[in-house]
Short mmCIF file of C-alpha atoms and ligand atoms in Angstrom, two decimals:
data_model
loop_
_atom_site.label_atom_id
_atom_site.label_comp_id
_atom_site.label_asym_id
_atom_site.label_seq_id
_atom_site.Cartn_x
_atom_site.Cartn_y
_atom_site.Cartn_z
CA MET L 1 72.06 81.30 142.54
CA GLN L 2 75.07 83.48 141.84
CA GLU L 3 76.79 83.16 138.51
CA ALA L 4 79.99 81.14 138.68
CA LYS L 5 83.27 83.07 138.57
CA ILE L 6 84.85 80.35 136.47
CA LYS L 7 82.99 77.66 134.60
CA PHE L 8 84.34 74.73 132.59
CA ASP L 9 81.52 73.38 130.43
CA HIS L 10 82.33 69.90 129.04
CA VAL L 11 85.83 70.89 128.00
CA THR L 12 87.92 68.51 125.93
CA LYS L 13 91.46 69.02 124.71
CA ILE L 14 93.05 66.75 122.14
CA PHE L 15 96.69 67.12 121.08
CA GLU L 16 97.52 65.85 117.63
CA THR L 17 101.22 65.09 117.33
CA ARG L 18 102.96 63.48 114.41
CA SER L 19 102.92 60.04 115.97
CA GLN L 20 99.77 60.01 118.09
CA THR L 21 96.57 61.66 119.25
CA ILE L 22 96.52 62.45 122.98
CA THR L 23 93.29 63.22 124.79
CA ALA L 24 94.83 65.37 127.52
CA VAL L 25 91.50 66.44 129.02
CA LYS L 26 88.18 64.73 128.41
CA ASP L 27 84.71 66.18 129.07
CA TYR L 28 85.77 68.24 132.08
CA SER L 29 83.21 70.37 133.90
CA MET L 30 83.50 72.44 137.07
CA GLU L 31 82.13 75.63 138.57
CA ILE L 32 84.04 77.88 140.92
CA GLN L 33 82.50 80.76 142.84
CA ALA L 34 84.18 84.10 143.44
CA GLY L 35 86.60 84.03 146.35
CA GLU L 36 86.93 80.26 146.53
CA PHE L 37 90.23 78.48 147.01
CA ILE L 38 90.08 75.16 145.19
CA SER L 39 92.69 72.56 144.28
CA ILE L 40 93.06 70.29 141.32
CA LEU L 41 94.80 67.11 142.36
CA GLY L 42 96.12 64.31 140.20
CA PRO L 43 99.18 62.32 139.13
CA SER L 44 101.52 63.85 136.61
CA GLY L 45 100.34 63.68 133.02
CA CYS L 46 96.63 63.77 133.89
CA GLY L 47 96.09 67.11 132.17
CA LYS L 48 96.25 69.55 135.08
CA SER L 49 98.54 72.01 133.31
CA THR L 50 96.55 71.68 130.11
CA LEU L 51 93.40 72.63 131.99
CA ILE L 52 94.88 75.77 133.50
CA ARG L 53 96.68 76.77 130.28
CA MET L 54 93.35 76.70 128.44
CA LEU L 55 91.89 78.96 131.09
CA ASP L 56 94.79 81.39 130.71
CA GLY L 57 94.51 81.61 126.95
CA ILE L 58 97.87 79.97 126.27
CA ILE L 59 96.19 77.13 124.36
CA ASP L 60 92.77 76.61 122.75
CA THR L 61 90.07 74.17 123.77
CA THR L 62 89.17 71.43 121.31
CA GLU L 63 85.57 71.15 122.50
CA GLY L 64 83.41 72.77 125.15
CA ASP L 65 83.52 76.25 126.61
CA ILE L 66 85.28 78.11 129.39
CA LEU L 67 83.46 81.05 130.94
CA ILE L 68 84.77 83.74 133.27
CA ASP L 69 82.01 85.84 134.86
CA GLY L 70 79.62 84.30 132.38
CA VAL L 71 81.66 85.43 129.36
CA LYS L 72 82.98 82.82 127.00
CA VAL L 73 86.75 83.24 126.84
CA ASN L 74 87.84 80.56 124.41
CA HIS L 75 87.62 81.87 120.87
CA LYS L 76 89.28 79.40 118.56
CA GLY L 77 92.58 80.68 117.21
CA LYS L 78 92.08 84.18 118.59
CA LYS L 79 94.00 85.84 121.36
CA MET L 80 92.15 86.24 124.63
CA PRO L 81 91.13 89.89 125.05
CA SER L 82 93.24 91.97 127.41
CA SER L 83 90.19 92.72 129.57
CA VAL L 84 89.90 89.01 130.39
CA LEU L 85 93.63 88.43 130.85
CA ARG L 86 93.78 91.27 133.34
CA LYS L 87 91.46 89.30 135.59
CA LEU L 88 93.99 86.46 135.67
CA GLY L 89 97.37 86.04 137.33
CA PHE L 90 99.44 83.00 136.39
CA ILE L 91 102.04 81.45 138.68
CA PHE L 92 104.31 78.95 136.99
CA GLN L 93 105.94 75.83 138.39
CA GLN L 94 109.35 77.44 137.92
CA PRO L 95 109.90 81.06 138.94
CA ASN L 96 110.19 81.88 135.21
CA MET L 97 111.87 85.22 135.84
CA LEU L 98 113.51 87.13 133.00
CA PRO L 99 117.21 87.17 133.98
CA TRP L 100 117.99 90.56 132.40
CA TYR L 101 115.52 92.39 134.62
CA THR L 102 115.90 93.09 138.33
CA VAL L 103 113.45 91.52 140.77
CA ARG L 104 111.49 94.76 140.84
CA GLN L 105 111.35 95.01 137.04
CA ASN L 106 110.24 91.38 136.83
CA VAL L 107 107.48 91.94 139.35
CA ALA L 108 106.33 95.07 137.50
CA LEU L 109 106.39 93.37 134.07
CA PRO L 110 102.59 92.82 133.85
CA LEU L 111 102.07 96.53 134.55
CA ARG L 112 104.23 97.42 131.56
CA VAL L 113 102.49 94.90 129.33
CA PHE L 114 99.00 95.95 130.39
CA GLY L 115 99.98 99.61 130.19
CA LEU L 116 99.21 100.37 133.83
CA LYS L 117 101.18 103.47 134.83
CA GLY L 118 101.17 105.92 137.69
CA PRO L 119 102.24 106.28 141.30
CA GLU L 120 99.46 104.06 142.63
CA TRP L 121 100.83 101.13 140.61
CA ASP L 122 104.43 101.92 141.57
CA ASN L 123 103.34 101.90 145.20
CA ARG L 124 101.62 98.58 144.70
CA VAL L 125 104.89 97.03 143.47
CA GLU L 126 106.70 98.28 146.56
CA GLU L 127 103.92 97.06 148.88
CA LEU L 128 103.99 93.59 147.37
CA LEU L 129 107.79 93.41 147.59
CA GLU L 130 107.49 94.44 151.23
CA MET L 131 104.75 91.89 151.88
CA VAL L 132 106.89 88.90 150.85
CA GLY L 133 110.13 90.28 152.29
CA LEU L 134 111.82 91.05 148.96
CA LYS L 135 112.22 94.78 149.49
CA GLU L 136 115.96 94.67 150.04
CA TYR L 137 116.48 92.34 147.08
CA ALA L 138 114.40 94.43 144.69
CA ASP L 139 117.41 95.65 142.74
CA ALA L 140 119.11 92.25 142.60
CA HIS L 141 118.96 90.12 139.47
CA PRO L 142 117.16 86.75 139.64
CA ASN L 143 120.43 84.76 139.58
CA GLU L 144 121.47 86.45 142.81
CA ILE L 145 118.61 85.28 145.06
CA SER L 146 117.40 81.90 146.38
CA GLY L 147 114.75 79.62 144.90
CA GLY L 148 112.25 80.44 147.63
CA MET L 149 112.66 84.16 147.05
CA LEU L 150 112.33 83.68 143.30
CA GLN L 151 109.05 81.82 143.71
CA ARG L 152 107.78 84.60 146.00
CA ALA L 153 108.64 87.07 143.27
CA GLY L 154 106.66 84.85 140.87
CA VAL L 155 103.65 84.98 143.18
CA ILE L 156 103.63 88.75 143.51
CA ARG L 157 104.30 89.23 139.78
CA ALA L 158 101.04 87.36 139.17
CA MET L 159 99.27 89.66 141.64
CA VAL L 160 100.72 93.00 140.64
CA HIS L 161 97.95 93.99 138.20
CA ASP L 162 95.40 93.13 140.90
CA PRO L 163 93.74 90.19 139.12
CA GLU L 164 90.59 88.64 140.56
CA ILE L 165 91.78 85.11 139.88
CA LEU L 166 95.12 83.45 140.65
CA LEU L 167 96.07 80.36 138.66
CA MET L 168 98.85 78.36 140.26
CA ASP L 169 100.43 75.40 138.47
CA GLU L 170 102.26 73.35 141.12
CA PRO L 171 103.86 76.59 142.25
CA PHE L 172 105.86 75.20 145.17
CA GLY L 173 106.63 71.77 143.76
CA ALA L 174 110.29 72.57 143.18
CA LEU L 175 110.91 73.91 146.70
CA ASP L 176 112.14 71.99 149.72
CA GLU L 177 109.60 70.79 152.32
CA MET L 178 110.23 73.59 154.85
CA THR L 179 110.09 76.42 152.35
CA ARG L 180 106.99 74.92 150.82
CA GLU L 181 105.12 74.79 154.14
CA GLN L 182 106.07 78.38 154.78
CA MET L 183 104.94 79.46 151.31
CA ASN L 184 101.64 77.63 151.78
CA MET L 185 100.90 79.52 154.97
CA GLU L 186 101.86 82.83 153.33
CA LEU L 187 99.56 82.03 150.44
CA LEU L 188 96.66 81.36 152.78
CA GLU L 189 97.29 84.70 154.46
CA ILE L 190 97.29 86.48 151.11
CA TRP L 191 94.05 84.75 150.16
CA GLU L 192 92.35 85.63 153.44
CA LYS L 193 93.43 89.25 153.09
CA THR L 194 92.55 89.75 149.42
CA GLY L 195 89.67 87.38 148.81
CA LYS L 196 90.95 86.37 145.39
CA THR L 197 89.65 83.29 143.62
CA ILE L 198 92.45 80.72 143.55
CA ILE L 199 92.88 77.61 141.45
CA PHE L 200 95.77 75.65 142.89
CA ILE L 201 97.22 72.70 141.01
CA THR L 202 99.18 70.07 142.90
CA HIS L 203 100.03 66.39 143.05
CA ASN L 204 100.58 66.66 146.81
CA ILE L 205 97.53 65.42 148.74
CA GLU L 206 98.45 67.06 152.04
CA GLU L 207 98.92 70.42 150.37
CA ALA L 208 95.51 70.15 148.69
CA VAL L 209 93.75 69.37 151.97
CA LEU L 210 95.59 72.05 153.91
CA LEU L 211 94.85 74.87 151.49
CA SER L 212 91.57 74.41 149.70
CA SER L 213 87.86 74.32 150.28
CA ARG L 214 87.27 71.81 147.53
CA VAL L 215 89.48 69.33 145.71
CA TYR L 216 88.93 68.16 142.14
CA VAL L 217 90.59 64.77 141.73
CA MET L 218 91.76 63.95 138.22
CA GLY L 219 92.75 60.65 136.62
CA THR L 220 94.91 59.78 133.62
CA ASN L 221 94.34 58.19 130.23
CA PRO L 222 92.37 60.16 129.31
CA GLY L 223 92.76 63.09 131.70
CA ARG L 224 89.38 63.49 133.38
CA LEU L 225 87.56 64.49 136.54
CA VAL L 226 87.25 61.48 138.86
CA GLU L 227 85.79 62.92 142.04
CA THR L 228 85.02 66.21 143.76
CA VAL L 229 85.65 66.38 147.50
CA THR L 230 84.43 69.28 149.63
CA LEU L 231 86.62 69.82 152.68
CA ASP L 232 84.69 70.76 155.76
CA LEU L 233 87.65 72.02 157.82
CA PRO L 234 87.69 75.21 159.88
CA ARG L 235 89.41 78.40 158.72
CA PRO L 236 91.92 79.86 159.15
CA ARG L 237 93.88 76.72 158.43
CA LYS L 238 96.97 76.01 160.49
CA LEU L 239 99.93 73.73 159.93
CA SER L 240 99.11 71.96 163.20
CA MET L 241 95.85 70.64 161.67
CA ILE L 242 97.83 68.10 159.68
CA THR L 243 97.80 65.70 162.62
CA GLN L 244 94.07 66.12 163.45
CA LYS L 245 91.50 63.39 162.84
CA ASP L 246 89.35 65.14 160.16
CA PHE L 247 92.42 66.14 158.23
CA ILE L 248 93.81 62.62 158.20
CA GLU L 249 90.43 61.20 157.13
CA TYR L 250 90.24 63.58 154.19
CA ARG L 251 93.79 62.72 153.27
CA GLN L 252 93.01 59.00 153.32
CA LEU L 253 89.85 59.54 151.28
CA LEU L 254 91.82 61.38 148.60
CA GLU L 255 94.58 58.77 148.74
CA SER L 256 91.99 56.09 148.05
CA TYR L 257 90.81 57.94 144.92
CA ILE L 258 94.34 58.42 143.67
CA GLY L 259 95.03 54.75 144.50
CA GLU L 260 92.03 53.62 142.45
CA ILE L 261 93.30 55.58 139.52
CA ASP L 262 96.62 53.80 139.72
CA LEU L 263 94.89 50.41 139.88
CA SER L 264 92.71 51.21 136.87
CA LYS L 265 95.88 52.08 134.98
CA ILE L 266 97.36 48.63 135.69
CA LYS L 267 94.19 46.98 134.33
CA MET J 1 143.61 83.97 144.86
CA ASN J 2 141.40 85.83 142.38
CA MET J 3 143.95 88.59 142.08
CA LYS J 4 146.63 86.00 141.40
CA LYS J 5 144.46 84.47 138.67
CA LYS J 6 144.02 87.86 137.07
CA VAL J 7 147.74 88.58 137.03
CA THR J 8 148.41 85.15 135.56
CA SER J 9 145.84 85.69 132.84
CA ILE J 10 147.63 88.87 131.77
CA VAL J 11 151.23 87.84 132.28
CA ALA J 12 151.01 84.41 130.63
CA PRO J 13 149.93 85.64 127.17
CA VAL J 14 152.51 88.44 127.25
CA VAL J 15 155.25 85.92 127.99
CA THR J 16 154.01 83.75 125.10
CA PHE J 17 154.09 86.80 122.83
CA LEU J 18 157.62 87.76 123.83
CA LEU J 19 158.83 84.17 123.55
CA ILE J 20 157.53 83.72 120.00
CA PHE J 21 159.07 86.96 118.79
CA ALA J 22 162.33 86.23 120.63
CA ILE J 23 162.64 82.85 118.90
CA TRP J 24 161.76 84.44 115.55
CA GLU J 25 164.30 87.22 116.10
CA PHE J 26 166.97 84.77 117.18
CA ALA J 27 166.35 82.42 114.25
CA CYS J 28 166.64 85.28 111.73
CA TRP J 29 169.89 86.41 113.28
CA PHE J 30 171.37 82.95 113.85
CA TYR J 31 170.59 81.53 110.39
CA LYS J 32 171.25 84.89 108.71
CA ILE J 33 167.91 84.79 106.93
CA ASP J 34 167.50 87.42 104.20
CA ALA J 35 165.13 90.24 105.03
CA TRP J 36 163.19 89.78 101.78
CA PHE J 37 162.50 86.19 102.78
CA LEU J 38 161.70 86.59 106.47
CA PRO J 39 162.40 89.93 108.17
CA LYS J 40 163.27 90.24 111.84
CA PRO J 41 160.27 91.19 114.01
CA SER J 42 162.26 94.12 115.40
CA GLU J 43 162.60 95.47 111.84
CA ILE J 44 158.88 95.00 111.24
CA PHE J 45 157.92 96.88 114.41
CA ARG J 46 160.41 99.63 113.51
CA SER J 47 158.83 99.98 110.07
CA MET J 48 155.35 100.08 111.61
CA ILE J 49 156.40 103.21 113.49
CA VAL J 50 158.89 104.85 111.12
CA ASP J 51 156.86 104.36 107.93
CA PHE J 52 153.54 104.98 109.66
CA GLY J 53 152.82 107.91 107.33
CA GLU J 54 152.91 105.49 104.39
CA TYR J 55 150.49 102.98 106.00
CA TRP J 56 148.11 105.39 107.68
CA PRO J 57 145.86 106.27 104.70
CA HIS J 58 145.51 102.59 103.81
CA LEU J 59 144.84 101.61 107.39
CA LEU J 60 142.03 104.17 107.41
CA VAL J 61 140.55 102.86 104.15
CA THR J 62 140.52 99.28 105.44
CA LEU J 63 139.15 100.23 108.84
CA GLN J 64 136.41 102.29 107.24
CA CYS J 65 135.43 99.47 104.91
CA VAL J 66 135.39 96.82 107.67
CA LEU J 67 133.49 98.96 110.15
CA THR J 68 130.91 100.32 107.68
CA GLY J 69 130.27 96.88 106.21
CA PHE J 70 129.98 95.34 109.67
CA LEU J 71 127.65 98.06 110.94
CA ILE J 72 125.37 97.64 107.92
CA ALA J 73 125.44 93.84 108.23
CA ILE J 74 124.15 93.92 111.83
CA PRO J 75 120.69 95.44 111.17
CA VAL J 76 120.34 93.54 107.90
CA GLY J 77 121.12 90.20 109.59
CA LEU J 78 118.94 90.88 112.62
CA LEU J 79 116.00 92.16 110.59
CA LEU J 80 116.07 89.16 108.30
CA ALA J 81 116.32 86.77 111.25
CA THR J 82 113.39 88.50 112.95
CA LEU J 83 111.26 88.24 109.81
CA ILE J 84 112.16 84.62 109.18
CA THR J 85 111.53 83.42 112.72
CA SER J 86 108.32 85.41 113.12
CA PHE J 87 106.52 83.58 110.34
CA PRO J 88 106.55 79.78 110.48
CA LEU J 89 106.06 79.45 106.72
CA LEU J 90 108.97 81.77 105.98
CA ASN J 91 111.04 79.90 108.56
CA ALA J 92 110.38 76.59 106.86
CA ALA J 93 111.01 78.02 103.41
CA MET J 94 114.26 79.82 104.29
CA SER J 95 115.98 77.66 106.90
CA PRO J 96 118.00 75.47 104.51
CA TYR J 97 119.24 78.46 102.52
CA ILE J 98 120.53 80.36 105.53
CA THR J 99 123.10 77.65 106.13
CA PHE J 100 123.77 77.70 102.39
CA LEU J 101 124.49 81.43 102.52
CA VAL J 102 126.99 80.97 105.33
CA THR J 103 128.79 77.99 103.84
CA THR J 104 129.16 79.44 100.34
CA PRO J 105 132.34 81.50 100.14
CA LEU J 106 130.70 84.66 98.86
CA VAL J 107 134.12 86.15 98.19
CA SER J 108 133.86 84.20 94.95
CA LEU J 109 131.43 86.92 93.88
CA ILE J 110 134.18 89.55 93.97
CA PRO J 111 135.02 89.46 90.25
CA LEU J 112 131.34 89.76 89.36
CA LEU J 113 130.79 92.62 91.77
CA MET J 114 133.88 94.34 90.35
CA LEU J 115 132.33 94.06 86.94
CA MET J 116 129.05 95.53 88.14
CA MET J 117 130.22 98.15 90.63
CA GLY J 118 133.83 99.01 89.85
CA TYR J 119 136.78 99.09 92.27
CA GLY J 120 135.46 101.71 94.65
CA MET J 121 134.43 101.72 98.28
CA ASN J 122 130.80 100.82 97.49
CA MET J 123 131.77 97.54 95.93
CA ARG J 124 134.08 96.67 98.83
CA ILE J 125 131.50 97.48 101.48
CA THR J 126 128.84 95.51 99.58
CA THR J 127 131.07 92.45 99.57
CA VAL J 128 131.80 92.78 103.28
CA VAL J 129 128.08 93.12 104.03
CA ILE J 130 127.14 90.10 101.92
CA GLN J 131 129.76 87.91 103.54
CA SER J 132 129.11 88.92 107.14
CA PHE J 133 125.33 89.45 107.44
CA ALA J 134 124.63 85.76 106.78
CA VAL J 135 126.44 84.54 109.88
CA ILE J 136 124.74 87.21 112.01
CA ASN J 137 121.43 86.10 110.54
CA MET J 138 122.11 82.42 111.17
CA ASN J 139 123.08 82.89 114.82
CA ALA J 140 120.21 85.28 115.48
CA CYS J 141 117.79 82.71 113.99
CA THR J 142 119.21 80.07 116.34
CA GLY J 143 118.75 82.43 119.28
CA PHE J 144 115.20 83.40 118.31
CA ASN J 145 114.17 79.79 117.73
CA ASN J 146 115.63 78.60 121.04
CA VAL J 147 113.66 80.98 123.26
CA PRO J 148 112.36 78.86 126.19
CA THR J 149 108.68 77.92 125.81
CA LEU J 150 107.98 78.95 129.38
CA ARG J 151 109.06 82.53 128.64
CA ARG J 152 106.78 82.60 125.60
CA GLU J 153 103.91 81.42 127.80
CA LEU J 154 104.69 84.12 130.34
CA MET J 155 104.31 86.81 127.67
CA GLN J 156 101.23 85.08 126.26
CA SER J 157 99.59 84.89 129.69
CA MET J 158 99.74 88.68 129.83
CA GLY J 159 98.50 89.04 126.27
CA ALA J 160 101.70 90.85 125.26
CA SER J 161 101.78 92.23 121.72
CA ARG J 162 104.27 90.99 119.14
CA LEU J 163 106.41 94.07 119.63
CA GLN J 164 106.34 93.85 123.44
CA THR J 165 107.23 90.18 123.31
CA TYR J 166 110.09 90.88 120.92
CA ARG J 167 111.54 93.77 122.87
CA MET J 168 111.09 92.51 126.44
CA MET J 169 111.70 88.80 125.96
CA ILE J 170 112.84 87.47 122.57
CA LEU J 171 115.67 89.89 121.83
CA PRO J 172 117.31 89.60 125.28
CA SER J 173 116.83 85.81 125.28
CA ALA J 174 118.75 85.61 122.01
CA ALA J 175 121.42 88.14 123.01
CA THR J 176 124.15 85.60 123.71
CA ASP J 177 123.66 83.87 120.36
CA ILE J 178 123.53 87.21 118.57
CA ILE J 179 126.86 88.26 120.11
CA THR J 180 128.40 84.98 118.96
CA GLY J 181 127.19 85.84 115.45
CA LEU J 182 128.71 89.31 115.69
CA ARG J 183 132.05 87.86 116.77
CA LEU J 184 132.15 85.57 113.74
CA ALA J 185 130.89 88.33 111.46
CA ALA J 186 133.70 90.62 112.60
CA ILE J 187 136.24 88.02 111.50
CA PHE J 188 134.39 87.50 108.21
CA ALA J 189 134.29 91.25 107.63
CA THR J 190 138.03 91.72 108.12
CA THR J 191 138.95 88.68 106.01
CA THR J 192 136.61 89.69 103.21
CA CYS J 193 137.79 93.27 103.15
CA ILE J 194 141.43 92.21 102.80
CA SER J 195 140.52 89.70 100.08
CA VAL J 196 138.74 92.38 98.10
CA GLU J 197 141.68 94.73 98.48
CA TYR J 198 144.00 92.04 97.13
CA ASN J 199 141.93 92.02 93.97
CA ALA J 200 140.60 95.48 93.48
CA GLY J 201 142.17 98.93 93.45
CA ASN J 202 145.34 100.27 95.01
CA THR J 203 144.12 101.51 98.36
CA GLY J 204 143.67 99.62 101.62
CA LEU J 205 146.10 97.42 103.54
CA GLY J 206 145.35 94.41 101.34
CA SER J 207 146.51 96.20 98.22
CA GLN J 208 149.68 97.31 100.03
CA ILE J 209 150.50 93.77 101.16
CA ILE J 210 150.35 92.67 97.52
CA LYS J 211 152.36 95.69 96.33
CA TYR J 212 155.19 95.32 98.84
CA SER J 213 155.38 91.58 98.28
CA GLN J 214 155.80 92.11 94.55
CA TYR J 215 158.67 94.58 95.23
CA LEU J 216 160.19 92.11 97.69
CA GLN J 217 159.76 94.69 100.46
CA THR J 218 158.77 91.93 102.80
CA THR J 219 159.32 93.98 105.96
CA LYS J 220 156.70 96.49 104.85
CA SER J 221 154.43 93.69 103.77
CA PHE J 222 154.62 92.25 107.27
CA ALA J 223 154.06 95.68 108.82
CA CYS J 224 150.78 95.90 106.90
CA ILE J 225 149.81 92.40 107.98
CA PHE J 226 150.43 93.39 111.59
CA TYR J 227 148.18 96.41 111.11
CA VAL J 228 145.46 94.09 109.81
CA THR J 229 145.86 92.20 113.08
CA VAL J 230 145.41 95.49 114.91
CA ILE J 231 142.12 96.03 113.07
CA GLY J 232 141.04 92.54 114.06
CA LEU J 233 141.85 93.35 117.68
CA ILE J 234 139.89 96.59 117.50
CA MET J 235 136.83 94.69 116.22
CA TYR J 236 137.25 92.06 118.92
CA GLY J 237 137.53 94.75 121.60
CA LEU J 238 134.42 96.54 120.34
CA ILE J 239 132.35 93.36 120.52
CA THR J 240 133.64 92.42 123.96
CA LEU J 241 132.67 95.89 125.12
CA LEU J 242 129.23 95.46 123.58
CA GLN J 243 128.86 92.06 125.22
CA LYS J 244 129.73 93.44 128.66
CA LYS J 245 127.14 96.16 128.18
CA ILE J 246 124.34 94.05 126.74
CA VAL J 247 124.48 90.71 128.50
CA SER J 248 125.71 92.06 131.82
CA TRP J 249 123.26 89.81 133.70
CA GLU J 250 125.31 86.76 132.70
CA GLU J 251 128.50 87.00 134.65
N1 ADP I 1 101.73 70.73 123.52
C1 ADP I 1 101.47 69.44 123.68
N2 ADP I 1 101.56 68.61 122.62
C2 ADP I 1 101.28 67.29 122.77
N3 ADP I 1 100.96 66.71 123.92
C3 ADP I 1 100.86 67.46 125.01
C4 ADP I 1 101.14 68.87 124.95
N4 ADP I 1 100.98 69.38 126.20
C5 ADP I 1 100.65 68.34 126.99
N5 ADP I 1 100.57 67.20 126.29
C6 ADP I 1 100.18 65.87 126.83
O1 ADP I 1 98.98 66.00 127.51
C7 ADP I 1 98.99 65.21 128.69
C8 ADP I 1 98.69 66.06 129.89
O2 ADP I 1 99.79 66.93 130.13
P1 ADP I 1 99.78 68.01 131.31
O3 ADP I 1 98.55 68.82 131.21
O4 ADP I 1 101.07 68.72 131.26
O5 ADP I 1 99.73 67.08 132.60
P2 ADP I 1 100.04 67.46 134.12
O6 ADP I 1 100.17 68.92 134.24
O7 ADP I 1 98.88 66.92 134.88
O8 ADP I 1 101.27 66.72 134.49
C9 ADP I 1 100.34 64.52 128.74
O9 ADP I 1 100.19 63.21 128.23
C10 ADP I 1 101.18 65.36 127.84
O10 ADP I 1 102.18 64.57 127.23
MG1 MG I 2 101.88 70.07 134.91
#
């Protein structure tokens, strides 16, 4: 069998604060193959962000290992090497643009940080701006464009250095319903075109079913993996599928898992 | 509408200005106040122009002292703030004393500095630097410490170096706070410079204000005070210019 693109091997994360010890993630394992689009679904506070932030080198693991292409990437207290970070693109819940740069400069920021120069990279910036319809706003500052456009800029900023893996932490959660649906379809198109491995975090069941091939359901207290559901739905996915029988059944199945979690919390 | 607002914002202060000086002028004339006690503003403005040759060298000395001190205080304050906020231990160790530096009137060091360095320009500039770098430092520290976590994580997610993070993200994030510090420091610098000149030497506008007051040449004293105001305005203008240039993304 092929080596997993991303592997979580019994990962635990414990936060020690002054007043308490929080087990944000407990004994979490999963394997993702190259080119897969998977979702992590769970109520807020179940450790979804913690999981993805460990993978992106923003925080350390407490126990267990994370491997990308078979290489252990969590070295306690040390910065993740640039060669690993270049394989990753992170999309935040907020656009998280730097207001003093134009849209184009924001999108090109990873190139500057990674030291990627040359006309081929400049062209890539322009192509990406074109792809998401931001070409004519490229010289605007972030405070001059809409929330939807900002989030698009966030998506292409994460892609500009051509990473193999996209990590998305509830990327469209702050957008209105219509914009979100549109962004979801655009994301699917990007994925189909580029074949990137995508980890998509959400607390929206419908979104998880619509986008991914597999859903990891998480529960709270402590944050942990509850269930893995493989979605046997045809591709390419379309918005119209939402009303079809298989889709609704998957949705109800996932709802039942999330519901159980809530019940266990009351107990 | 906008145009009207703009006109109002220029006209209103001018009217205030004219009104105050008109009342002052009228009161001096009506109550026949002696010029040595309170001169008429018209006399003061006349002296500012007619006796300009007398004030000019002192104006230059003061301006030089304020500007040089201020320009040295900026890198000193920023560098210190950068160092302090870059190392958590240093931050913890220094934080209480930064406030201490700002709240202590360091002008009280003037006699000591006079003793150590004499009456010259070096001593004056040193005093100005000491008094104004602390407030730059304090505001820069606030700015550096209040950088949004999400922006830090953005830089971290790309593995940005310390220098890259500082240049691309931390410094611009703190720009507004830093400018606030500069504004306060400019006031501190002018005030300190005049205080030193009151005490040390016989050059600079401060020394002239004292001299003319002692000779009861109150009109000239006031003329010098007005020139100090002019220096204050110059400093204010410089910083506003800087602000427009640096934080242009915040309309
Ligand atoms: N830096 C931190 N320090 C202490 N506790 C944290 C920290 N980050 C997250 N937590 C806690 O860990 C738990 C999981 O948080 P998070 O991963 O953000 O959840 P989610 O993204 O699923 O909403 C929460 O209880 C949160 O309060
Ligand atoms: Mg989260």
